[in-house]
């Protein structure tokens, strides 16, 4: 299993349109909240709400249309900051990038030292950031969101780390709803189901989600090498 470090910038769609992280703000798509700041969530704003409902809960809410082009452009600076430490970086999506952790961890003094270094580097570039290390990308992203700025999940510990999480983290609402109706509430509950039963009952995507719940990353990281003048760390 590949050890992966994930660097996650919270509420990136909000950041990308220039709303201050400390302000109650939201970006909208077709009249519904697509993402919001922590300050807005504290006032009861949630993804999927209609603008009127969100503004009723938070009259000071700053609302802007989502700008996916800006999200991509602005996140290039975050990826480049990480690439200054190790050139092989995968941009998973704007707001989340990842690197293979083994080589850089050896170079920088261990996984936790690497995690803190990457986090500090992104923060110094001007963006809030959580970093996490785990077996595989799925667990590493959740590790980046855990604790106060991220954690290191011990090697071989992904399944135990993932077990308490709700099904919603799989980002498959229909599957999660069906599983809940069957009495399955957490990733641990889902992981405990027999693989053959899951594949037969929930199909290929259900089997893929089952592997994620078990801490079995279905694909290797696909990092892209940065410019040639960046120091190479395997």
PDB file of C-alpha atoms in Angstrom, residues 59-170:
ATOM      1  CA  UNK A  59     -28.280  37.923   6.983  1.00  0.00           C
ATOM      2  CA  UNK A  60     -24.619  39.021   6.689  1.00  0.00           C
ATOM      3  CA  UNK A  61     -23.838  36.210   4.237  1.00  0.00           C
ATOM      4  CA  UNK A  62     -21.643  37.276   1.318  1.00  0.00           C
ATOM      5  CA  UNK A  63     -22.827  35.414  -1.766  1.00  0.00           C
ATOM      6  CA  UNK A  64     -20.939  34.923  -5.028  1.00  0.00           C
ATOM      7  CA  UNK A  65     -21.305  32.675  -8.031  1.00  0.00           C
ATOM      8  CA  UNK A  66     -18.961  29.714  -8.058  1.00  0.00           C
ATOM      9  CA  UNK A  67     -15.932  30.183 -10.329  1.00  0.00           C
ATOM     10  CA  UNK A  68     -14.376  26.815 -11.154  1.00  0.00           C
ATOM     11  CA  UNK A  69     -11.771  28.414 -13.416  1.00  0.00           C
ATOM     12  CA  UNK A  70     -10.543  30.584 -10.535  1.00  0.00           C
ATOM     13  CA  UNK A  71     -10.454  27.533  -8.264  1.00  0.00           C
ATOM     14  CA  UNK A  72      -8.059  25.798 -10.624  1.00  0.00           C
ATOM     15  CA  UNK A  73      -5.902  28.840 -11.325  1.00  0.00           C
ATOM     16  CA  UNK A  74      -5.450  29.812  -7.694  1.00  0.00           C
ATOM     17  CA  UNK A  75      -4.712  26.280  -6.552  1.00  0.00           C
ATOM     18  CA  UNK A  76      -1.729  26.126  -8.893  1.00  0.00           C
ATOM     19  CA  UNK A  77       0.136  28.285  -6.356  1.00  0.00           C
ATOM     20  CA  UNK A  78      -0.562  25.730  -3.610  1.00  0.00           C
ATOM     21  CA  UNK A  79       0.612  22.826  -5.761  1.00  0.00           C
ATOM     22  CA  UNK A  80       3.746  24.743  -6.694  1.00  0.00           C
ATOM     23  CA  UNK A  81       4.509  25.460  -3.039  1.00  0.00           C
ATOM     24  CA  UNK A  82       4.308  21.727  -2.301  1.00  0.00           C
ATOM     25  CA  UNK A  83       6.409  20.973  -5.399  1.00  0.00           C
ATOM     26  CA  UNK A  84       9.217  23.080  -3.954  1.00  0.00           C
ATOM     27  CA  UNK A  85       9.577  20.365  -1.302  1.00  0.00           C
ATOM     28  CA  UNK A  86       9.130  17.357  -3.585  1.00  0.00           C
ATOM     29  CA  UNK A  87       8.447  17.615  -7.307  1.00  0.00           C
ATOM     30  CA  UNK A  88       5.970  14.764  -7.745  1.00  0.00           C
ATOM     31  CA  UNK A  89       2.540  16.229  -6.917  1.00  0.00           C
ATOM     32  CA  UNK A  90      -0.940  15.113  -7.942  1.00  0.00           C
ATOM     33  CA  UNK A  91      -3.666  17.773  -7.953  1.00  0.00           C
ATOM     34  CA  UNK A  92      -6.655  15.619  -7.081  1.00  0.00           C
ATOM     35  CA  UNK A  93      -9.003  18.574  -7.440  1.00  0.00           C
ATOM     36  CA  UNK A  94      -8.715  22.281  -6.651  1.00  0.00           C
ATOM     37  CA  UNK A  95      -8.356  22.373  -2.877  1.00  0.00           C
ATOM     38  CA  UNK A  96      -6.667  18.976  -2.554  1.00  0.00           C
ATOM     39  CA  UNK A  97      -3.277  17.726  -3.699  1.00  0.00           C
ATOM     40  CA  UNK A  98      -1.223  14.705  -2.710  1.00  0.00           C
ATOM     41  CA  UNK A  99       2.299  13.338  -2.832  1.00  0.00           C
ATOM     42  CA  UNK A 100       3.890   9.911  -2.316  1.00  0.00           C
ATOM     43  CA  UNK A 101       5.114  10.097   1.272  1.00  0.00           C
ATOM     44  CA  UNK A 102       7.854   7.497   1.663  1.00  0.00           C
ATOM     45  CA  UNK A 103      10.784   9.175  -0.082  1.00  0.00           C
ATOM     46  CA  UNK A 104      10.104  12.710   1.174  1.00  0.00           C
ATOM     47  CA  UNK A 105       9.501  11.384   4.711  1.00  0.00           C
ATOM     48  CA  UNK A 106      12.937   9.766   4.718  1.00  0.00           C
ATOM     49  CA  UNK A 107      14.491  12.979   3.430  1.00  0.00           C
ATOM     50  CA  UNK A 108      12.755  15.318   5.878  1.00  0.00           C
ATOM     51  CA  UNK A 109      12.985  13.229   9.031  1.00  0.00           C
ATOM     52  CA  UNK A 110       9.813  11.186   9.193  1.00  0.00           C
ATOM     53  CA  UNK A 111       6.154  11.316   8.239  1.00  0.00           C
ATOM     54  CA  UNK A 112       5.038  13.699  10.954  1.00  0.00           C
ATOM     55  CA  UNK A 113       7.914  16.076  10.220  1.00  0.00           C
ATOM     56  CA  UNK A 114       6.953  15.986   6.538  1.00  0.00           C
ATOM     57  CA  UNK A 115       3.293  16.548   7.363  1.00  0.00           C
ATOM     58  CA  UNK A 116       4.071  19.638   9.433  1.00  0.00           C
ATOM     59  CA  UNK A 117       6.540  20.958   6.851  1.00  0.00           C
ATOM     60  CA  UNK A 118       4.020  20.719   4.003  1.00  0.00           C
ATOM     61  CA  UNK A 119       1.336  22.334   6.134  1.00  0.00           C
ATOM     62  CA  UNK A 120       3.625  25.208   7.137  1.00  0.00           C
ATOM     63  CA  UNK A 121       4.691  25.693   3.522  1.00  0.00           C
ATOM     64  CA  UNK A 122       1.114  26.058   2.288  1.00  0.00           C
ATOM     65  CA  UNK A 123       0.201  28.356   5.177  1.00  0.00           C
ATOM     66  CA  UNK A 124       3.228  30.530   4.384  1.00  0.00           C
ATOM     67  CA  UNK A 125       1.920  30.715   0.813  1.00  0.00           C
ATOM     68  CA  UNK A 126      -1.210  32.333   2.264  1.00  0.00           C
ATOM     69  CA  UNK A 127      -3.712  29.515   2.604  1.00  0.00           C
ATOM     70  CA  UNK A 128      -5.233  27.573   5.481  1.00  0.00           C
ATOM     71  CA  UNK A 129      -4.263  23.921   5.199  1.00  0.00           C
ATOM     72  CA  UNK A 130      -4.598  20.525   6.833  1.00  0.00           C
ATOM     73  CA  UNK A 131      -2.204  17.693   6.001  1.00  0.00           C
ATOM     74  CA  UNK A 132      -2.554  13.993   6.649  1.00  0.00           C
ATOM     75  CA  UNK A 133      -0.582  10.826   5.960  1.00  0.00           C
ATOM     76  CA  UNK A 134      -2.127   7.377   5.561  1.00  0.00           C
ATOM     77  CA  UNK A 135      -2.249   4.265   3.413  1.00  0.00           C
ATOM     78  CA  UNK A 136      -3.867   5.523   0.217  1.00  0.00           C
ATOM     79  CA  UNK A 137      -5.439   8.768  -0.911  1.00  0.00           C
ATOM     80  CA  UNK A 138      -8.924   8.310   0.568  1.00  0.00           C
ATOM     81  CA  UNK A 139      -7.670   7.780   4.117  1.00  0.00           C
ATOM     82  CA  UNK A 140      -5.007  10.477   3.714  1.00  0.00           C
ATOM     83  CA  UNK A 141      -7.607  13.105   2.785  1.00  0.00           C
ATOM     84  CA  UNK A 142      -9.696  12.274   5.839  1.00  0.00           C
ATOM     85  CA  UNK A 143      -6.519  12.337   7.944  1.00  0.00           C
ATOM     86  CA  UNK A 144      -5.840  15.855   6.628  1.00  0.00           C
ATOM     87  CA  UNK A 145      -9.282  16.903   7.862  1.00  0.00           C
ATOM     88  CA  UNK A 146      -8.856  15.253  11.279  1.00  0.00           C
ATOM     89  CA  UNK A 147      -7.637  16.811  14.506  1.00  0.00           C
ATOM     90  CA  UNK A 148      -6.269  20.329  14.551  1.00  0.00           C
ATOM     91  CA  UNK A 149      -4.668  20.493  11.128  1.00  0.00           C
ATOM     92  CA  UNK A 150      -4.303  16.795  10.339  1.00  0.00           C
ATOM     93  CA  UNK A 151      -2.773  13.579  11.641  1.00  0.00           C
ATOM     94  CA  UNK A 152      -0.580  10.647  10.627  1.00  0.00           C
ATOM     95  CA  UNK A 153      -2.442   7.328  10.455  1.00  0.00           C
ATOM     96  CA  UNK A 154      -0.028   4.481  11.265  1.00  0.00           C
ATOM     97  CA  UNK A 155       0.882   2.129   8.450  1.00  0.00           C
ATOM     98  CA  UNK A 156      -1.672  -0.662   8.277  1.00  0.00           C
ATOM     99  CA  UNK A 157      -4.135   1.346  10.379  1.00  0.00           C
ATOM    100  CA  UNK A 158      -6.364   2.812   7.651  1.00  0.00           C
ATOM    101  CA  UNK A 159      -9.301   0.442   8.201  1.00  0.00           C
ATOM    102  CA  UNK A 160      -9.422   1.128  11.945  1.00  0.00           C
ATOM    103  CA  UNK A 161      -9.098   4.873  11.343  1.00  0.00           C
ATOM    104  CA  UNK A 162     -11.909   4.878   8.778  1.00  0.00           C
ATOM    105  CA  UNK A 163     -14.298   2.623  10.703  1.00  0.00           C
ATOM    106  CA  UNK A 164     -16.135   5.315  12.781  1.00  0.00           C
ATOM    107  CA  UNK A 165     -16.742   7.647   9.820  1.00  0.00           C
ATOM    108  CA  UNK A 166     -20.293   8.058   8.478  1.00  0.00           C
ATOM    109  CA  UNK A 167     -21.181   6.728   5.050  1.00  0.00           C
ATOM    110  CA  UNK A 168     -21.496  10.289   3.747  1.00  0.00           C
ATOM    111  CA  UNK A 169     -17.700  10.566   3.355  1.00  0.00           C
ATOM    112  CA  UNK A 170     -17.947   8.114   0.440  1.00  0.00           C
TER     113      UNK A 170
END
